[in-house]
Every structure is written in C-alpha cells, then in structure tokens.
C-alpha cells in the first residue's frame, strides 16, 4: 500500500481472493523514487508457484499503474468479476471456474480479447500501449477529440466497483465505487446504485444508494447484480458489480447406518431373505457399504456382496446377526446390525371357520353354508358337517356334508346349529359352529296375475301379455314371462317387464307363465292361455329376395326367399329355372326345395329363377328373381400357370413358395393376387390362376405382359420356380389373329376368315404363335409363279442338255467325201440296183442334217 506521495509509512498484510490480484504493477511515472517493498508469501492455491505466475505476468501486456490510479482496483476490475453462469458476464467474456468444486467463477476475456483499464474486453489489435508519462485518460481524450470534433460530449469517467463474495450465515456486505480521475476539491460526483437482478423469490435490503459505498443486508443465497452510475456536470461513467452469496460451509456429520428390516423371521421351507441398507443416511453421500456375518449357525458360509441391498439364499435354521458398515465421502464410518431368525417347519393344526351366522325368512327354506375360510398351513384333507347334538330332532335336509359347502333345504322356523370339522394331513382337526335363524315371513308373498286368456284369429300373428294386475303388499321387483307350450316358438319384446308383446304366433294353443318376485324374494306364478284360430285361409306371399347384380368370380350363388310369408305356415318351397335363364350352374342338392337356393359353377350372364311357395291349405304364390353376373373385372389380366404336378400332391407350402418366387421374378414392384387354384380336368394337373398388381395396388399389369416376362425368365432357367411348369398363358386367349380371324379358347389356335391362312414360317420357324397373316389369293399367285418358273427352268435345262449332246455326236462322226452327180438315164424302176437306192437315202439324210444345222 502506498501513500499519496508513494512513500510507505506502515506495513500491510494483504490477502487476495486469487493470486493474480496480488501481482505487483510497474509505476513508470516514479522510476527514480524510493519504491515500496512487496513480499510475496504464499499463493492462494496450493499448486501455484509465484515464479510461474510472475513469468506469465511478464509475457502478457498488463496495464501500467499511473499516478492517481488505484492499482489494486485496476487489477480486480480486469480479472475478478464473479459469475455463476455465462449470462453474468459481459460481451466477449466467459465464466471460468478454476476448480471443479467452485460454485462461483470469474469473468475473463475470451481468446483474442483483452480487458482495458475501463474493464471492457476489447480486441487485442485495438489496445495501444501508452507511452511513459501519458496517462490512459489523456489517450482517451485525444482519441475522442479526433473522432468527435464536430459535437462536444461529456467527459468519460472510468468507474469500477469491486465484486464481492460472502458466505452464509454472514448476509451483509458493502460495495464501493472507484473513479478515474478521483474527485477534485472543486468537483463533486453523484452516485446512484441500482439492483439489476437477484435470486428468484428472495429479497434484501440496500441503504446509502446515493453514496460512494452502498450497504447490503438480509442477503439470500444466490447472485445479486448491481449497477453504479457516477456523474458530474461535465462527466459521466458507470460500472457493474456482483455479490455472490454462497451457502454455509458444510460441517461433516458421521453417516447413519440403517438396515431394513432390523429383525425378521423366516420360516422354512423359505430359505431366502433380503437386508436393505439403502436407507442409510449421510449429510453428503455414502461411498461404500460392507456386510459381515457376525453370528450364524455352523456350516453356513454366505457370499456377501458389498452393495446397498444384500440378498441371502440357502438359509438354514438358526439365528443370524449381520453387520453393515457404511463410509461417507469424508471417510467417516458407522455401522448397525440386523437379526434374522430362521425357524424350522412346524405343522400347525387347522383352523375351522364355518362362516357367519345367517338369518332367513320363510318362505325361503333353502341355504348354503360356506366353510372355505377354514385354513391350514399345509392344506385341509377332509371336511365334515353335522348338526349340533341339541338339534338332532329338528327337521332339515343336508347335502354335500363332505365338502366346504353344505346345502340345506326344507328348513322350518327356529334356530339351527351346525358344526364344521376340518382335518389336515397329520390328523389334526378343528371345529367351528354356525347358527341359522329361520324367521317367519315378514310380509305376504306376491300374487301373480298374467291376465285373461286370449283368442286371436289369423292372419293376426301377434298379441300382448299384460301382468300389471299382479299385486304385493309391499312391492314387486321382478317380472319374468316364459313360454310353456305351443306349436311354434314365439318372440318376446320384453321378457322381464310387466307388459310384453309376443310375435310369430301360428294356429294352435299356447301356454305362457308369469313369475313375480317381491323385495324379500317371495315369488308367485300365474298361467295365461293364448289360442290362435284360422277363420279364413289367406294365400302365402312369395318373396324371392329381389334382383341382384354381382361381379365374377363367384364361388356360389345364394338366393334367399326366406322373407316369404303366410298367415299360418308355408308348407312347400320350390325353385325353378326360367327358360331364358343361363343353363350353366349346378344347384346344390336339396336347396331348390328350401327357402334358400344355392348354385355353383357360376358363369357371367343372367340367371332367372321362379320361387313358388305353398301353404298347408294348398294356396300358393310365385315370385321371380333376376341375378346378373358381370364378367370378372380382371379377366383380361388373369394368368393361368399349369404345373407338371398333380393337384392331389401339391401342398400349401409349395403353393406359397411358388407365389413368392413368381413375385421375385416380376421384381419387387409386383404383387401376386391368387384368384383360384383348380384341377385341369383331363390331366389332373394343378392350375394356378392369378393376376399381378403393380406397387401400390392402384394399377394391374396386363396379362400378356406377365406371360411374356415369365416365359423369358423360364426360358433362361426352367428351374427357377423349383416346380416344373407345363404351360403359362392368359386365362382368356388374347391373340387377335392378325385381325383376320378369332382365337379358339380351347385350342388357342386362330380360326382364320375366308381367303386367309396361317403364316407357316412364323408358326414353325418363328415364335410358334398362331396367326392369320397370309392371304390365300397371294399364296396361290406365289405358288403358280413358282411352278411356272420351275417348269421354265426344267425346259431350259433339257434344251441345254440336248444341244450339248448333239454337238458332241456331230464332232465324233467321220467326214464323207463329196458326192459327184451325173445325169441319170431313165431306167425302169425294177432294174435299179439296191445299192443305188441306199445311196440316195444316205444323201437325203445328210442333206437333212445340214439343213438342221
């Protein structure tokens, strides 16, 4: 500490909140004066060394301590703003805790920023080191004059306030404001302290708000933030300070060991027990649990695990004492003990319980006594109910006397005592008594009145039963109607009401019974007769169920005519097929003579059936129904896959596997919908009929496209499906036969129109698909042209061969001498020699050959 002139006049012992606050500052304005001496004794933290802290201080550009500047105040303003979370710090600051256990940290500048003398974290590049002899105030004033020359402003005061920390139970503290420059003799500063924030739900007391030092009292645990504003006529400044109120220091207390339960009894054959030490307490926390067996029967060696809860097994008969030792975070221990007593198996005698005494009122004379509350530790072996010896002469019927439940009947007025004896497996027994009090009736039984007998005539088939004339001296609580007899079963509209409607009556006599019960359970019954006659027979009314429109496929067609009616009864049903109806469709045997007609083997088209109903008197009625079966919406998309396997050996798993493999061949975009699995009539092979939906089920893949893709896959590898495939095609032949014919559904061959025929080249050398590509006229012209060409070719070849042969023969013949001619004398023909005639013939032949050449 220094006097105003820099000379030490006394010795001070300074204790800092952190080591940096005790770092010495250099005074450049007093380099030649006699400086004070400062001895660094001990850093605040045990792991700190003054030499290292001084080196760190030299590496950083710290503030220079100028004249009229409180150095301690400057250092504190730079590094010791207390904080609990980052929101307590200003801009470019972070809340740093130097120890993990510290509740309060210090606001320090983040990387790249440094705190100036005003206590604000600014960029390192913006800090200018003041020259010797120039105070920071002067630098600030010069900078201000250059940047704001056009408009004068108040002088900036450098104000700081020291944040403080106090620990409960101390709850008072003072905050002081420091200014640079300090007050002069002719200038006075005004101070205004204000509270910015305080712990939620807590208050405090602040006095002397307008003085340099404010007094705070009645503080609570938490962080208080204050602002001080210092002003004068020509200067202004403000600063912020925090007051951290810490909780009182904890004084360690020894832990308290607790075992739950402290004592317990275990009865064999149970051999387990649990000791819970988790209820042990400490003012901080328990770090270890240790269990020991201090006393136990010989031969018992437990495996004790040091956990809060100890689970014991395989206990034997005897007394056990377990010790639990707990240790807290300050390594203070405490122990307690718990006792366990394991008892041998004891066979206790049973305890009979015949139930509570019962009071009943005549005319109720039946009762069931319940002895199932009797107990035994190992189970009851036998039960026995008897009358008390004093009641042997009282009349009562007893049933099920060897069971827990005794049934009593025919009780009379008086008191009965019954004895229950129970015996366990060891022969031990116990008895108990129960009393039954039979009292005279408390009221008269009710009087049931089902009303007068009723007679109705067909076609009326309903009537009303009225029991409202039933009476009781107190109140009737229950009505119940019941049919005793009759030619048919009727329907009650409200069987448990005093008035009910009955329907579905037919000719004949009916008997109905009404039973009424009063509050005491007394009951009475009455009979009413209903007679149904038939004055005039009415014809039945046939109802075939109405026309229907269905969409194939349909496994069975059901036509319901059960809504037909008659005043008495319909005796005969007959369904007949109309002449204009489709003939296909097999009637299931017997259904054409029943109310419901059923047909199978349904094909698209219109079915017409006539229903004729006849009553027992021979009157009849008819109704006609039309059922239109529309073609399958997926007919053009259905694919028929014939397998080389008999339907009698194909299993469900094979079918499911086949469907999965088909879906894999069509990629994951397809979903196989199986429509039917039938038997091929001629070969007995299994035929799977399905169609393919694209992903999402909103669109169906065309049948020919499915067939094409599957055939391509199976051509590459016929074993992809693991089941041999005989054929795959669309259910409906969709070959357009080149537009010149129709496809036969059975043979799948094209039946061509007149003057058209099949393309034999495509049929036998191409894809083999039947077609009607060729016109017969063009085929005949082509064949005729081919014949003409063929004949011409043969004639040419013959002529060529003949010419070649003739030329060769002429070349091989020997040359003859030229003949000499002379005039011949006429001579008689007879006289001409024979050789002369021969010469003439040879000459003629030669001349002829020459002419030919």
PDB file of C-alpha atoms in Angstrom, residues 833-849:
ATOM      1  CA  UNK A 833     -29.916-101.766-158.230  1.00  0.00           C
ATOM      2  CA  UNK A 834     -30.445-101.917-154.476  1.00  0.00           C
ATOM      3  CA  UNK A 835     -27.239-100.159-153.601  1.00  0.00           C
ATOM      4  CA  UNK A 836     -28.333 -97.180-155.687  1.00  0.00           C
ATOM      5  CA  UNK A 837     -31.383 -96.726-153.529  1.00  0.00           C
ATOM      6  CA  UNK A 838     -29.357 -96.852-150.407  1.00  0.00           C
ATOM      7  CA  UNK A 839     -27.034 -94.151-151.619  1.00  0.00           C
ATOM      8  CA  UNK A 840     -29.935 -91.922-152.279  1.00  0.00           C
ATOM      9  CA  UNK A 841     -31.291 -92.364-148.796  1.00  0.00           C
ATOM     10  CA  UNK A 842     -27.970 -91.559-147.208  1.00  0.00           C
ATOM     11  CA  UNK A 843     -27.653 -88.416-149.261  1.00  0.00           C
ATOM     12  CA  UNK A 844     -31.056 -87.242-148.213  1.00  0.00           C
ATOM     13  CA  UNK A 845     -30.210 -87.857-144.572  1.00  0.00           C
ATOM     14  CA  UNK A 846     -27.028 -85.889-144.840  1.00  0.00           C
ATOM     15  CA  UNK A 847     -28.775 -83.002-146.537  1.00  0.00           C
ATOM     16  CA  UNK A 848     -31.387 -83.010-143.811  1.00  0.00           C
ATOM     17  CA  UNK A 849     -28.741 -82.798-141.078  1.00  0.00           C
TER      18      UNK A 849
END
